[in-house]
Coordinates of C-alpha atoms in Angstrom, one line a residue:
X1 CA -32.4 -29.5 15.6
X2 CA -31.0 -26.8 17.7
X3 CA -30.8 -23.2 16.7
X4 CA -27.3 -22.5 15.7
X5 CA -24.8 -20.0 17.7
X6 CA -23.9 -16.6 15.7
X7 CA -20.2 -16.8 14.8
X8 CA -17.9 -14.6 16.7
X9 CA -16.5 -11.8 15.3
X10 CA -13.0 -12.5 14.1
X11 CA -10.0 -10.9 16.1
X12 CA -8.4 -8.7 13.6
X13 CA -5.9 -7.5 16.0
X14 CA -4.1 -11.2 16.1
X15 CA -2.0 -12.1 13.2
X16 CA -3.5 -16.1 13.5
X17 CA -6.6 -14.6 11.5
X18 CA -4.5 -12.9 8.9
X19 CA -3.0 -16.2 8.3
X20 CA -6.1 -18.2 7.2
X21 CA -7.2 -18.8 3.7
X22 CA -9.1 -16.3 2.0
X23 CA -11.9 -17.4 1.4
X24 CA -12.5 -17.4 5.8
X25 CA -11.4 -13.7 5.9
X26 CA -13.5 -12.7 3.4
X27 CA -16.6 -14.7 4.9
X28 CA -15.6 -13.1 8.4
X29 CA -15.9 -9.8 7.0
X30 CA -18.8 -10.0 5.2
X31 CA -20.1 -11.0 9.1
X32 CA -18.7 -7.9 10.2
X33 CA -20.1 -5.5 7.3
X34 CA -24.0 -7.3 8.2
X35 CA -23.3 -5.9 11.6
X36 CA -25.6 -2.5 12.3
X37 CA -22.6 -0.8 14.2
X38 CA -18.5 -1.4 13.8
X39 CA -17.5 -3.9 15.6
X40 CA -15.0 -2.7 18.5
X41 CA -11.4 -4.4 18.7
X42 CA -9.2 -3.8 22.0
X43 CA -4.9 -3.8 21.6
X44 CA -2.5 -4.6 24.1
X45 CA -0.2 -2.1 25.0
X46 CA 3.6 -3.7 24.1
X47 CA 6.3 -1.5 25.9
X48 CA 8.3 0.8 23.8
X49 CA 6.1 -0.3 20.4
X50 CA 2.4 0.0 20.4
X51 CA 0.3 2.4 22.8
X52 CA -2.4 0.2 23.1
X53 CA -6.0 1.4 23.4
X54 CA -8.4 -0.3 20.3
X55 CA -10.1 0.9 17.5
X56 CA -13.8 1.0 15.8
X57 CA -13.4 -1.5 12.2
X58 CA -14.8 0.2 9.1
X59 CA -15.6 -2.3 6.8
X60 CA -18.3 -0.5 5.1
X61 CA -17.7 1.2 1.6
X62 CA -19.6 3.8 2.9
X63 CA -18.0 4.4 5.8
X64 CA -14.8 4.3 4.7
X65 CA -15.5 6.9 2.2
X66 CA -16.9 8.9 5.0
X67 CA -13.7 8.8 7.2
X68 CA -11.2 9.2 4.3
X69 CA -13.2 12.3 3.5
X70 CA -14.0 14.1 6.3
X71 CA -10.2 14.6 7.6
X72 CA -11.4 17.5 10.1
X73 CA -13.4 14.8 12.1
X74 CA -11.2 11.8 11.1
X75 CA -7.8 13.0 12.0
X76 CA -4.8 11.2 10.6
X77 CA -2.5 12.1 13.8
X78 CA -1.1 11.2 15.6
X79 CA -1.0 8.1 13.2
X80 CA -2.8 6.6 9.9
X81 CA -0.9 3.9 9.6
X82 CA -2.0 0.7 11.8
X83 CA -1.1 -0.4 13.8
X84 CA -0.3 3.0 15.7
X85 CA 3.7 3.0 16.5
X86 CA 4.8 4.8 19.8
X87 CA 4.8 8.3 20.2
X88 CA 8.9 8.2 20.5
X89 CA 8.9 7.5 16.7
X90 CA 8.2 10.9 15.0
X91 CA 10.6 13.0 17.4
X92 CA 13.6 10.5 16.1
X93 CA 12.3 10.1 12.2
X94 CA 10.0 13.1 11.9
X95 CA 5.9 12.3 10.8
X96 CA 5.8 11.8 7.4
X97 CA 2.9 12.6 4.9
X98 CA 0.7 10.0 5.6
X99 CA 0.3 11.1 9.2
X100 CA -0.1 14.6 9.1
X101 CA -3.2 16.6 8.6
X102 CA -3.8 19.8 7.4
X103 CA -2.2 23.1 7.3
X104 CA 0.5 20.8 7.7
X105 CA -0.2 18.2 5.2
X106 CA -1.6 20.7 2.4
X107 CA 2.0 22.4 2.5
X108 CA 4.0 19.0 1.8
X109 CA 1.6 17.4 -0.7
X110 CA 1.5 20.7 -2.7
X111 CA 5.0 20.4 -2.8
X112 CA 5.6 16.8 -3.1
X113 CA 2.7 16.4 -5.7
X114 CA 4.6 17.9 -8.6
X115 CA 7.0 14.6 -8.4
X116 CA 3.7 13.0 -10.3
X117 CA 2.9 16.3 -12.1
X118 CA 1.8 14.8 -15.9
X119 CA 4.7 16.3 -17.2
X120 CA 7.1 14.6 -14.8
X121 CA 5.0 10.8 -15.4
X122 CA 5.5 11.0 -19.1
X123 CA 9.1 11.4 -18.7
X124 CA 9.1 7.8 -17.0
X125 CA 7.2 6.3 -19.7
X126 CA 10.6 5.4 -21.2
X127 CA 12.0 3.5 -18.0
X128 CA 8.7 2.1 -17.4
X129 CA 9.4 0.3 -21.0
X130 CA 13.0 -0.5 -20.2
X131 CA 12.0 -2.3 -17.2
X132 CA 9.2 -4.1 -18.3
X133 CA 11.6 -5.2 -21.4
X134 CA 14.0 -6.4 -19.0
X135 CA 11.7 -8.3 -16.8
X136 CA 9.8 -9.7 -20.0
X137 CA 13.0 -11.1 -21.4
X138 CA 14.5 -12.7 -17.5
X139 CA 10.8 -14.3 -17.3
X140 CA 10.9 -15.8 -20.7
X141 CA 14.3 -17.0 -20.4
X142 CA 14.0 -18.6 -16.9
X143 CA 10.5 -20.2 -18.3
X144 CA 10.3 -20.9 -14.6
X145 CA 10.9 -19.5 -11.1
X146 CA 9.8 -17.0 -8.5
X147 CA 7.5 -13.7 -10.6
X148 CA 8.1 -11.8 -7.2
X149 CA 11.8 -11.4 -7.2
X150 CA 12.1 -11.7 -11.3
X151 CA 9.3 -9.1 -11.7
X152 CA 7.0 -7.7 -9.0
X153 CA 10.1 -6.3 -7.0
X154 CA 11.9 -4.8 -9.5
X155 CA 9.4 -3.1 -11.8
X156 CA 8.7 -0.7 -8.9
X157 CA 12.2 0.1 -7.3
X158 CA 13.8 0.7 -10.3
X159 CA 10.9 3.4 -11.6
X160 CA 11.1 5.2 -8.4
X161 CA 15.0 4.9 -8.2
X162 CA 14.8 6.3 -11.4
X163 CA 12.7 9.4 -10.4
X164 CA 14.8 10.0 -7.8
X165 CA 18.0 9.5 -10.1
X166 CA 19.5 6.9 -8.0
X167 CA 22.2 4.9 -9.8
X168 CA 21.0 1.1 -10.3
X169 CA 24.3 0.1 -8.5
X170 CA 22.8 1.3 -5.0
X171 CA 19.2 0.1 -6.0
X172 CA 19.9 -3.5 -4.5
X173 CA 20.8 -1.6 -1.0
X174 CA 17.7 0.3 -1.5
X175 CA 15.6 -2.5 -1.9
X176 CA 17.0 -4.5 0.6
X177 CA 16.1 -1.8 3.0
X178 CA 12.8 -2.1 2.2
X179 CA 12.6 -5.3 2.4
X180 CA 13.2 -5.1 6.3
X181 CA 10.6 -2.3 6.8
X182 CA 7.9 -4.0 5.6
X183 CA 8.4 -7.3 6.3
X184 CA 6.7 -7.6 9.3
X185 CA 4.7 -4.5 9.0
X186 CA 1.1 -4.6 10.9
X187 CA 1.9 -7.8 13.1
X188 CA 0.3 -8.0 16.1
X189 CA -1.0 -10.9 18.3
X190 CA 1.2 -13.9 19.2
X191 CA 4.1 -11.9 17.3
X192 CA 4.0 -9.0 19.6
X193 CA 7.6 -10.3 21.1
X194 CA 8.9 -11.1 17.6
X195 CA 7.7 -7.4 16.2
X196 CA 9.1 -5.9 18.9
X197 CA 13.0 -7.7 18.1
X198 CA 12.5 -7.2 14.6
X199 CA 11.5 -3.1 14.9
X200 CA 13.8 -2.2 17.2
X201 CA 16.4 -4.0 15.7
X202 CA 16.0 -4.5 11.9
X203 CA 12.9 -2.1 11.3
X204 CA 14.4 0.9 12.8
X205 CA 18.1 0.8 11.5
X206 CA 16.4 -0.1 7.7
X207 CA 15.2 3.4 8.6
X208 CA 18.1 4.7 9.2
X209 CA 20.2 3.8 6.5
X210 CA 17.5 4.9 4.3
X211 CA 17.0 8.7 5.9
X212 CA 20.7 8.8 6.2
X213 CA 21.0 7.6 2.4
X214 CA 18.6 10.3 1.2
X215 CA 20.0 13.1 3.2
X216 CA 23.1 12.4 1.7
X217 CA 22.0 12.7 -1.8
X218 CA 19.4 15.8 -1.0
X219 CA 22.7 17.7 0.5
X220 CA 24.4 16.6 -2.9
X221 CA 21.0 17.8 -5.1
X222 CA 21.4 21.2 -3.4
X223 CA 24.4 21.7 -4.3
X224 CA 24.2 20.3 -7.8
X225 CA 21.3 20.2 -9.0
X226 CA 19.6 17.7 -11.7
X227 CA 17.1 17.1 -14.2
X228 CA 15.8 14.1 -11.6
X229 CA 12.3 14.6 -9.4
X230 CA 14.9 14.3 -6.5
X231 CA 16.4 18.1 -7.5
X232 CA 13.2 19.5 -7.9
X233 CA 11.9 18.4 -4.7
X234 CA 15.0 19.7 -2.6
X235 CA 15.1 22.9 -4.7
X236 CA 11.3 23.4 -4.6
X237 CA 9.9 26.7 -3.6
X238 CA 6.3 26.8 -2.7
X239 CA 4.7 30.1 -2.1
X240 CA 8.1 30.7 -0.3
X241 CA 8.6 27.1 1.1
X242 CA 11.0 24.4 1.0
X243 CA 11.0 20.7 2.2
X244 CA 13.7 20.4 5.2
X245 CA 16.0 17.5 4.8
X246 CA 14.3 15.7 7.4
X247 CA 11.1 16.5 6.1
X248 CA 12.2 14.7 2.6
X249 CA 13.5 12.1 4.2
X250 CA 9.8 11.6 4.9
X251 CA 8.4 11.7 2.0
X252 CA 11.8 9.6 1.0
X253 CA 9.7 6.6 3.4
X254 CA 6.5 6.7 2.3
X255 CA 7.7 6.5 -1.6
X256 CA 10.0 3.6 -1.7
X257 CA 7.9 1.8 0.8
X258 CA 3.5 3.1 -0.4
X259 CA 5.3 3.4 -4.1
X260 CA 6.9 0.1 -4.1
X261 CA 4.7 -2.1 -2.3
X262 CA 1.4 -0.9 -4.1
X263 CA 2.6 -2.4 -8.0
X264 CA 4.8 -5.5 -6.2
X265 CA 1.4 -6.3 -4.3
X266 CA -1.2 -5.6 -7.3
X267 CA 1.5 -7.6 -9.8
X268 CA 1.4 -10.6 -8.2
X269 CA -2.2 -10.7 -7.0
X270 CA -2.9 -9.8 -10.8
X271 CA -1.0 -12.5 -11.9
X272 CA -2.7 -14.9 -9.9
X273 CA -6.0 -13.7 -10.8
X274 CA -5.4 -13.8 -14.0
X275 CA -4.3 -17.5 -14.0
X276 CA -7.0 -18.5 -11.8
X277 CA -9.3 -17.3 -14.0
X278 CA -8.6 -17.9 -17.9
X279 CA -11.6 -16.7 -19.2
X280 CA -11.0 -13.0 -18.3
X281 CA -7.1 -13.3 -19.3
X282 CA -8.6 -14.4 -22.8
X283 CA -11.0 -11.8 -22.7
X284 CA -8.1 -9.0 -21.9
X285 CA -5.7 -10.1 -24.3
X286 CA -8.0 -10.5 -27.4
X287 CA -8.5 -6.7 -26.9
X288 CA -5.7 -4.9 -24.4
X289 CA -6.2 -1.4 -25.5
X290 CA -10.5 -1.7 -24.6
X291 CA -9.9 -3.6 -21.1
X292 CA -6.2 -3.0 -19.8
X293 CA -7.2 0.2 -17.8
X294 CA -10.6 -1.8 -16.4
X295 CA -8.4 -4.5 -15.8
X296 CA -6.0 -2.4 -13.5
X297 CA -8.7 -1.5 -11.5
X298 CA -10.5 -4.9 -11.1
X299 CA -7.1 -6.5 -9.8
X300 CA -6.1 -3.4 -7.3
X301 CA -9.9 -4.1 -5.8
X302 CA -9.8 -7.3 -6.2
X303 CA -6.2 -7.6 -3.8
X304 CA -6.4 -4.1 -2.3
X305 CA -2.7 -4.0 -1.8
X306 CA -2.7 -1.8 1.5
X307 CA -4.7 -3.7 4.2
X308 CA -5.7 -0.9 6.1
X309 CA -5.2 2.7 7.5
X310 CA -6.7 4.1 10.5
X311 CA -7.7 7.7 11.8
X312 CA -8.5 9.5 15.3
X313 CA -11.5 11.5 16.1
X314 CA -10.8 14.4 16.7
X315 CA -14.5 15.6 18.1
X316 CA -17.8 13.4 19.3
X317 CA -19.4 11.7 15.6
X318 CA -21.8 9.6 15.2
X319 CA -21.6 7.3 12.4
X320 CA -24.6 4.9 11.4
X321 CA -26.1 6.0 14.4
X322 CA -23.9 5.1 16.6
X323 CA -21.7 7.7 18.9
X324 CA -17.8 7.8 18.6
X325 CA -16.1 9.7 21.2
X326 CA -13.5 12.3 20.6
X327 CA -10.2 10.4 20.4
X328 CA -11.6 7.1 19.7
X329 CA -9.6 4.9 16.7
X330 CA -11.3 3.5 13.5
X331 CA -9.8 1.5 10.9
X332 CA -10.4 1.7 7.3
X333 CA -10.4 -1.7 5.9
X334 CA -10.1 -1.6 2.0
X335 CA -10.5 -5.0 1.3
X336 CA -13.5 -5.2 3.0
X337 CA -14.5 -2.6 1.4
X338 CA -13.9 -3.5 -1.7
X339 CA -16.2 -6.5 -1.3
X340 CA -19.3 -4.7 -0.1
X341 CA -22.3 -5.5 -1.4
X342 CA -24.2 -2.9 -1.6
X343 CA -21.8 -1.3 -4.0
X344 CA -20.5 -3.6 -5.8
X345 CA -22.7 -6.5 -8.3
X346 CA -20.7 -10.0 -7.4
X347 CA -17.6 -8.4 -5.2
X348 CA -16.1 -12.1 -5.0
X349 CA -15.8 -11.9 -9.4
X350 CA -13.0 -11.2 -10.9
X351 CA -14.2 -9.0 -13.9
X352 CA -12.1 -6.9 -15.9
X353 CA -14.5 -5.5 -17.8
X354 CA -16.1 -3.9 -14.1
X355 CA -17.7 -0.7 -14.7
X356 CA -18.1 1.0 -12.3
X357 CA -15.8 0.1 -10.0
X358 CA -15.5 3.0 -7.2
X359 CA -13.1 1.0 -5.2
X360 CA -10.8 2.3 -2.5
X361 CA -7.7 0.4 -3.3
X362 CA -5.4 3.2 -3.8
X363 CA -7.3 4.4 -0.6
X364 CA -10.2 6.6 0.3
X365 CA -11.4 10.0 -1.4
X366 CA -10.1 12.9 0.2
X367 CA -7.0 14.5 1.2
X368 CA -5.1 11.3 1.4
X369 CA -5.4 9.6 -1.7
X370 CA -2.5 8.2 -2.8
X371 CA 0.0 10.5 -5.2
X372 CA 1.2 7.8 -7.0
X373 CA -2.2 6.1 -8.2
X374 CA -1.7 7.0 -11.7
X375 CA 2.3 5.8 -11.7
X376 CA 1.0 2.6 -10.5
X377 CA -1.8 1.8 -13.0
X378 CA 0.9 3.2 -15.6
X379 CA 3.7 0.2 -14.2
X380 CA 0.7 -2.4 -13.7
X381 CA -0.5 -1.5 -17.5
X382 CA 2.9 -1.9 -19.0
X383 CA 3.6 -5.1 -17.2
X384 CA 0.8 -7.2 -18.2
X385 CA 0.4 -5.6 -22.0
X386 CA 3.8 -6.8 -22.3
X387 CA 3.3 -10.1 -20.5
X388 CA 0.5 -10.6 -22.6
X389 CA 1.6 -10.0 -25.9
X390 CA 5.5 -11.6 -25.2
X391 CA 4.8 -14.4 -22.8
X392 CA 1.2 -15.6 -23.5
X393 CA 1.3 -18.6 -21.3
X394 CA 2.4 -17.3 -18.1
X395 CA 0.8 -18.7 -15.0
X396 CA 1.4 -19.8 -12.0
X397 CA 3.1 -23.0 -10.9
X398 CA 2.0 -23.2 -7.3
X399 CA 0.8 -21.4 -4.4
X400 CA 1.5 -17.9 -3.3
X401 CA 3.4 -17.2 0.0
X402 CA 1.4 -14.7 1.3
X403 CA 3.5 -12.2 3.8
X404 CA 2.7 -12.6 7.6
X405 CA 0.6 -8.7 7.7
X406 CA -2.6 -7.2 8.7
X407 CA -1.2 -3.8 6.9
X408 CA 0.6 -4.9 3.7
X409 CA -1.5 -7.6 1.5
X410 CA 1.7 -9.1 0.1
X411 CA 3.5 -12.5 -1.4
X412 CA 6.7 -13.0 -0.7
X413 CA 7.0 -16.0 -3.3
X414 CA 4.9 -17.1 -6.2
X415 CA 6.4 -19.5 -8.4
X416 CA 5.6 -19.0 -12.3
X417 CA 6.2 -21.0 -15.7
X418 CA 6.0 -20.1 -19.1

């Protein structure tokens, strides 16, 4: 018999591989984790949307905690999020949090970060009861249909509405918005033309009407103020700061889209998990209040909701002993990195009980990890203590329909029954 050929490494800059089962993607980057250097992949330049260039893939747990904590050699500008858009975009929209570093980034979060201050999160617990309620009740009285649109879409939009004391008559617009600018986030490959008409024309005026939205009701919160996170953040003073307008409608972004998609994501991964595997939905609801917040965990690494983030060097580094130059791209891939070996006993078992579990779902360690982490795994816990307890037999009645991304690890339809 002949010696067989190494696979090739997979091309994680075309959208054909993010469209294969699994079960391949994960094998693929197990591949590329056993690899003694990262694996370089080149971009095509598309005019007016991507710069092109290529990146360095992290799929090590080790090295993406090293990049997510050493921001002064890992730079998150021009861009973190992947892939890169063109450098036209922040002088129309602003950079929002995500891509900034510090001094810059320090300022905002500082102020940002009291929107999740404990104080402020308690205050949700009520809504965050109200909506699971609501979505409890629609699931058990449909006994059938789709869990995204009855209850991984609106458990998120209507807690961060809420925050921002946004009426639940506009929250449909709202959503709808978001819908748009994440529906095609991260494609790449054979989609380039199709990304390109859907950005420039749908991305990009979802955008708009969002910033424009916010504005509105920031100029409003100025003027009359409220007991909603939205007042404090536009009345905020800082050591003498303020956000700008623009610079909320930033943070505006990155909350309905990071905040929203992070518990639709994990909800509907968990709820697949947890029908695919009985045994550990057993084992969680005979004791909740031992295994809900182990639970959380296991299903956010499990899923990894974001896909990916990338970073810029900003000076020569070697990593694993091999040299980056100053300016080169990596990207952080969590779900690989959730899977790695080395770190984690079985990555590929779903195990709520997991302890440790040092995953990197919520992202990396480090300036840029995520500020609504604990609102998440307070929405996620509420969700399935209640499906638990009020709808003990829900599963799911088919196949996901996974949503066509290399950033966002989303289902855009998973039929349920009860």
């Amino acid at each position: 018999m002949g010696i067989a050929e190494p696979l090739a490494p997979p091309d994680l800059t075309d959208l054909a591989f993010w469209a294969r089962p699994e079960a391949e993607r994960l094998a693929a980057f197990a591949r590329l984790r056993a690899l003694d250097r990262p694996v370089f992949f080149p971009e095509p330049r598309v005019p007016l949307l991507r710069p092109g260039g290529g990146f360095h893939a992290l799929v090590r747990h080790a090295d993406v905690l090293e990049a997510s904590r050493n921001s002064a050699v890992f730079s998150s500008e021009p861009a973190a999020v992947s892939p890169e858009p063109p450098p036209w975009l922040p002088l129309v929209f602003g950079r929002p949090l995500v891509n900034m570093d510090d001094p810059r980034h320090a300022r905002l979060r500082r102020i940002v970060s009291r929107a999740f201050a404990p104080r402020r999160l308690d205050a949700l617990d009520g809504e965050i009861a109200d909506t699971v309620d609501e979505i409890v009740t629609r699931l058990a009285r449909h006994g059938s249909g789709d869990f995204v649109a009855d209850a991984a879409r609106e458990l998120p939009i209507h807690v961060i509405c809420s925050m921002l004391g946004i009426d639940r008559e506009r929250r449909d617009h709202v959503l709808s918005r978001i819908d748009v600018m994440t529906e095609y986030s991260g494609v790449r490959g054979e989609m380039h033309r199709l990304a390109t008409a859907r950005l420039l024309v749908g991305n990009l005026k979802a955008i708009v009407d969002l910033r424009r939205f916010v504005v509105g009701l920031g100029r409003a919160r100025r003027r009359d103020p409220g007991d909603d996170i939205l007042s404090a953040l536009v009345t905020a003073d800082v050591d003498g700061e303020r956000l700008s307008l623009r610079e909320l409608g930033s943070f505006f972004d990155l909350l309905l889209v990071a905040g929203n998609e992070t518990v639709r994501n994990a909800a509907s991964h968990g709820l697949v998990l947890l029908s695919e595997h009985p045994d550990q939905r057993e084992r969680l609801a005979a004791d909740p209040d031992a295994l809900m917040g182990t639970a959380i965990e296991e299903i956010v690494r499990m899923c990894s909701p974001i896909v990916q983030f990338r970073r810029t060097l900003t000076q020569d580094h070697e990593l694993r002993g091999h040299p980056l130059p100053a300016g080169s791209k990596v990207v952080l891939f969590y779900g690989s990195a959730n899977r790695d070996e080395a770190v984690f006993d079985a990555p590929d078992t779903f195990d709520v009980g997991r302890r440790p579990n040092p995953h990197v779902g919520f992202g990396g360690p480090g300036a840029h990890l995520c500020l609504g982490a604990h609102l998440a795994r307070r929405e996620l816990g509420a969700l399935f203590r209640a499906a638990l307890e009020r709808v003990p037999d829900l599963r799911t009645a088919g196949p996901a329909v996974p949503l066509r991304s290399a950033f966002d690890n989303g289902i855009v339809a998973l039929p349920y029954t009860v």
